Short mmCIF file of C-alpha atoms in Angstrom, two decimals:
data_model
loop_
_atom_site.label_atom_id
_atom_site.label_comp_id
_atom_site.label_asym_id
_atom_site.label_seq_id
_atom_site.Cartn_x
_atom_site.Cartn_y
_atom_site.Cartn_z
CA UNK A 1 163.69 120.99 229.17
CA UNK A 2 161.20 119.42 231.41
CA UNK A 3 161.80 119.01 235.50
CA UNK A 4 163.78 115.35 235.59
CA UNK A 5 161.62 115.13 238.90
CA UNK A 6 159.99 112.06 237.58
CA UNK A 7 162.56 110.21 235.90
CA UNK A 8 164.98 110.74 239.11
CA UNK A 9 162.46 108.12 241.83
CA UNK A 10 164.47 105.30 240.88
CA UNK A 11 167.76 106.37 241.08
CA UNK A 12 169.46 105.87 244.54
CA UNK A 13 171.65 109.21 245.64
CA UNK A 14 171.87 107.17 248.84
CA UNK A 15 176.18 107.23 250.12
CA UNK A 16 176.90 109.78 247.58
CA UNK A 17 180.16 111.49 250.00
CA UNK A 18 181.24 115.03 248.63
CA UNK A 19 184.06 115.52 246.76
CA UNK A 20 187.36 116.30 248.49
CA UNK A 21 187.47 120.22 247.96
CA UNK A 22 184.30 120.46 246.37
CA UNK A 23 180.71 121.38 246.87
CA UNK A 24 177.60 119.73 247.25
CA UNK A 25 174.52 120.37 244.97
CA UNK A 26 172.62 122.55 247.91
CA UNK A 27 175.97 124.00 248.81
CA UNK A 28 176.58 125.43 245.32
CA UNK A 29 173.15 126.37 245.40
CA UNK A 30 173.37 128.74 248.96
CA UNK A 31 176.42 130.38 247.59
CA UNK A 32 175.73 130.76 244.36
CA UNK A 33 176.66 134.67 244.40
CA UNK A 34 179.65 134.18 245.65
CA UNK A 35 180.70 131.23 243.34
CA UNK A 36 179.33 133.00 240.44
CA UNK A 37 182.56 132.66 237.86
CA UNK A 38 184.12 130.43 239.75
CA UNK A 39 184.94 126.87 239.31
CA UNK A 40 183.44 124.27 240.96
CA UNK A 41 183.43 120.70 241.59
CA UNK A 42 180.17 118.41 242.58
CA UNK A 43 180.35 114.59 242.77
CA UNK A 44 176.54 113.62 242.28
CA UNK A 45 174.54 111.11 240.16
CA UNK A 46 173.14 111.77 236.55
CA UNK A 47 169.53 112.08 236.70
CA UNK A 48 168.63 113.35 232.80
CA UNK A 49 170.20 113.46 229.66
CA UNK A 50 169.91 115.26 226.81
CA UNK A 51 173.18 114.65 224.01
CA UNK A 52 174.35 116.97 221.69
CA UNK A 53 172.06 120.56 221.81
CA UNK A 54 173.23 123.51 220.82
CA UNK A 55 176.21 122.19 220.56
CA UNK A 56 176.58 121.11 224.10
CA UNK A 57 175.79 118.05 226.38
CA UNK A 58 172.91 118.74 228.98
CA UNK A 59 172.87 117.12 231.82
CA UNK A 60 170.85 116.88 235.50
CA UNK A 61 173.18 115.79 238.41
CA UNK A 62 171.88 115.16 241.86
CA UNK A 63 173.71 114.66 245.17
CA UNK A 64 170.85 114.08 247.60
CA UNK A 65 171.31 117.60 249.65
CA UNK A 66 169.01 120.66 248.58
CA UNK A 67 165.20 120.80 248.83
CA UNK A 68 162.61 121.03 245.69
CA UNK A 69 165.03 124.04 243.90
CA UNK A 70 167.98 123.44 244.93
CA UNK A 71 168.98 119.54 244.55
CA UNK A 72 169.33 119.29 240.92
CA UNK A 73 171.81 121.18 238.86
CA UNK A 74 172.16 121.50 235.17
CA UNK A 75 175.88 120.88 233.58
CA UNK A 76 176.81 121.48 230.62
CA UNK A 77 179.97 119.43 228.69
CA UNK A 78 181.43 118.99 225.49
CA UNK A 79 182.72 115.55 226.19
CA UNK A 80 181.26 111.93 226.46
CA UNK A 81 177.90 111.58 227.65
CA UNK A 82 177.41 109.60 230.47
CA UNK A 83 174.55 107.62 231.51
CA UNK A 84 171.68 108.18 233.58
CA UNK A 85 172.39 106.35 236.82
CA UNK A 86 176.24 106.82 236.51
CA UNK A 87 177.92 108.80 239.52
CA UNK A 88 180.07 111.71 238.03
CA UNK A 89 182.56 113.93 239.20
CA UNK A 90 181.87 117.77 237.75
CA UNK A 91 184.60 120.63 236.96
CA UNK A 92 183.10 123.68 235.40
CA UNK A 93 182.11 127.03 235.57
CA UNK A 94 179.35 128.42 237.61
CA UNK A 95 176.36 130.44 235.58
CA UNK A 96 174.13 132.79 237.05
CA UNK A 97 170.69 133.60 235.61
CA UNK A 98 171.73 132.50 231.70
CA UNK A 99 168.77 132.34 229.25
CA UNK A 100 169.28 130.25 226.00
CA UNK A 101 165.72 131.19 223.95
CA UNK A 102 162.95 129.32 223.46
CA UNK A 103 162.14 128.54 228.07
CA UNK A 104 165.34 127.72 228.34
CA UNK A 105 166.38 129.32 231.14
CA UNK A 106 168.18 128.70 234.34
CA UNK A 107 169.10 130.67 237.45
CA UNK A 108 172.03 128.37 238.28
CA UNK A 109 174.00 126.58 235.66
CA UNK A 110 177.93 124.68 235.72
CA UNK A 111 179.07 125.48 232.06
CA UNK A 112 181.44 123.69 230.21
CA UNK A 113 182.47 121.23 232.64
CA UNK A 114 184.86 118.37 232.30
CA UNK A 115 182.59 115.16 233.54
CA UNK A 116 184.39 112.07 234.75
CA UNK A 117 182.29 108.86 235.24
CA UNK A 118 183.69 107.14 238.61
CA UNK A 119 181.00 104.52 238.70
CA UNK A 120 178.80 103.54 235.35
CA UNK A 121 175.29 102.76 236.00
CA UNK A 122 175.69 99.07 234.98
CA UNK A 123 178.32 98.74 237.74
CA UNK A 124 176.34 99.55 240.24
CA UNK A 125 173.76 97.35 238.98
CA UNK A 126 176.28 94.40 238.13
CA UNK A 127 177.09 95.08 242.17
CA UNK A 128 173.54 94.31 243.16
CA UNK A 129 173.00 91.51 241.85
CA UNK A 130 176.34 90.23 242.73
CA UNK A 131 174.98 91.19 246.88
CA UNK A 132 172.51 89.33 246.20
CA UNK A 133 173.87 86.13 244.84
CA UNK A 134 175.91 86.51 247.76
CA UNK A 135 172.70 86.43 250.05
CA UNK A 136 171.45 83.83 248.60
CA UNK A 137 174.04 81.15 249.08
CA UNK A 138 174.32 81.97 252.53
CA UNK A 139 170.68 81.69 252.93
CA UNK A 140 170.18 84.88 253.88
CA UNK A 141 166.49 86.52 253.24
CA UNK A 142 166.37 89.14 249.79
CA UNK A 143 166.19 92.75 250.80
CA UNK A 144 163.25 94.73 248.94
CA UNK A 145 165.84 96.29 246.50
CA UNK A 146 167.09 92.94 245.90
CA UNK A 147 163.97 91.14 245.01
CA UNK A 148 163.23 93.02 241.30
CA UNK A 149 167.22 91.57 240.92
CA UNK A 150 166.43 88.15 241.43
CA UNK A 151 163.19 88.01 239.31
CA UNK A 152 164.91 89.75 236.34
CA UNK A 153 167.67 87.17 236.45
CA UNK A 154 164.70 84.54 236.69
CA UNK A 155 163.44 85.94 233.53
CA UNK A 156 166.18 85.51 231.50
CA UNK A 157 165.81 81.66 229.30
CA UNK A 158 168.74 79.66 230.30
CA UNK A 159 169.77 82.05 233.27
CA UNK A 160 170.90 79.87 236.49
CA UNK A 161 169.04 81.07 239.72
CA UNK A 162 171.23 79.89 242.86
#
């Protein structure tokens, strides 16, 4: 599929900590030889999507470590598919070098991983704006990340602005 490069600019990998016993994404990627087989585990943020191919779930997770290369990794799961946004926690199988047909190949894959969401997308959202509201009472000034929050609220018909 194509490079989630583009989709990922708005999604904030910022305070992502590494699981307890795992791996980051650039850590997986540096010892990939050696984990070849092995199971691994990668907390990280869903950057792409793509439900039900071949059979599988597809996804792109990203933990803020690597370079261009070696910060996004492909998963693929069998179970529900979470969101783009939402910050997982990965258990699978690490793939060396597989090639499914048709460009679809990839030097480093986690296979058949089990995918727990810890925090949806809309959560983290929901906790935004609720910062902000927060700001606002106390009369503090909007941060740049808050200001889109506050306008969006402002667009809604009916929707109180404090």
């Amino acid at each position: 599929h194509p490079d989630p490069s583009e989709a990922t600019a708005s999604i904030d990998l910022s305070g992502l900590e590494k699981a307890e016993g795992g791996q980051t994404v650039a850590e997986v990627f540096a010892a990939k030889e050696q984990l070849e087989g092995q199971t691994v585990l990668i907390r990280g943020k869903v950057v792409k999507v793509n439900a039900n191919i071949m059979g599988k779930n597809w996804l792109h997770v990203r933990d803020g470590s690597g370079e261009e290369g070696t910060n996004d990794l492909t998963i693929t799961s069998a179970g529900a598919v979470p969101a783009v946004g939402d910050t997982v926690l990965v258990t699978g199988t690490l793939g060396l070098n597989r090639d499914f047909g048709m460009g679809y190949q990839y030097p480093v894959i986690v296979e058949d991983a089990e995918v727990t969401v810890e925090m949806a997308a809309e959560e983290t959202f929901s906790a935004r704006v609720q910062i902000a509201c927060r700001r606002l009472k106390d009369g503090r000034r909007r941060s740049a990340r808050e200001r889109p929050v506050v306008a969006a609220r402002r667009s809604r018909p009916g929707a109180p602005v404090d």
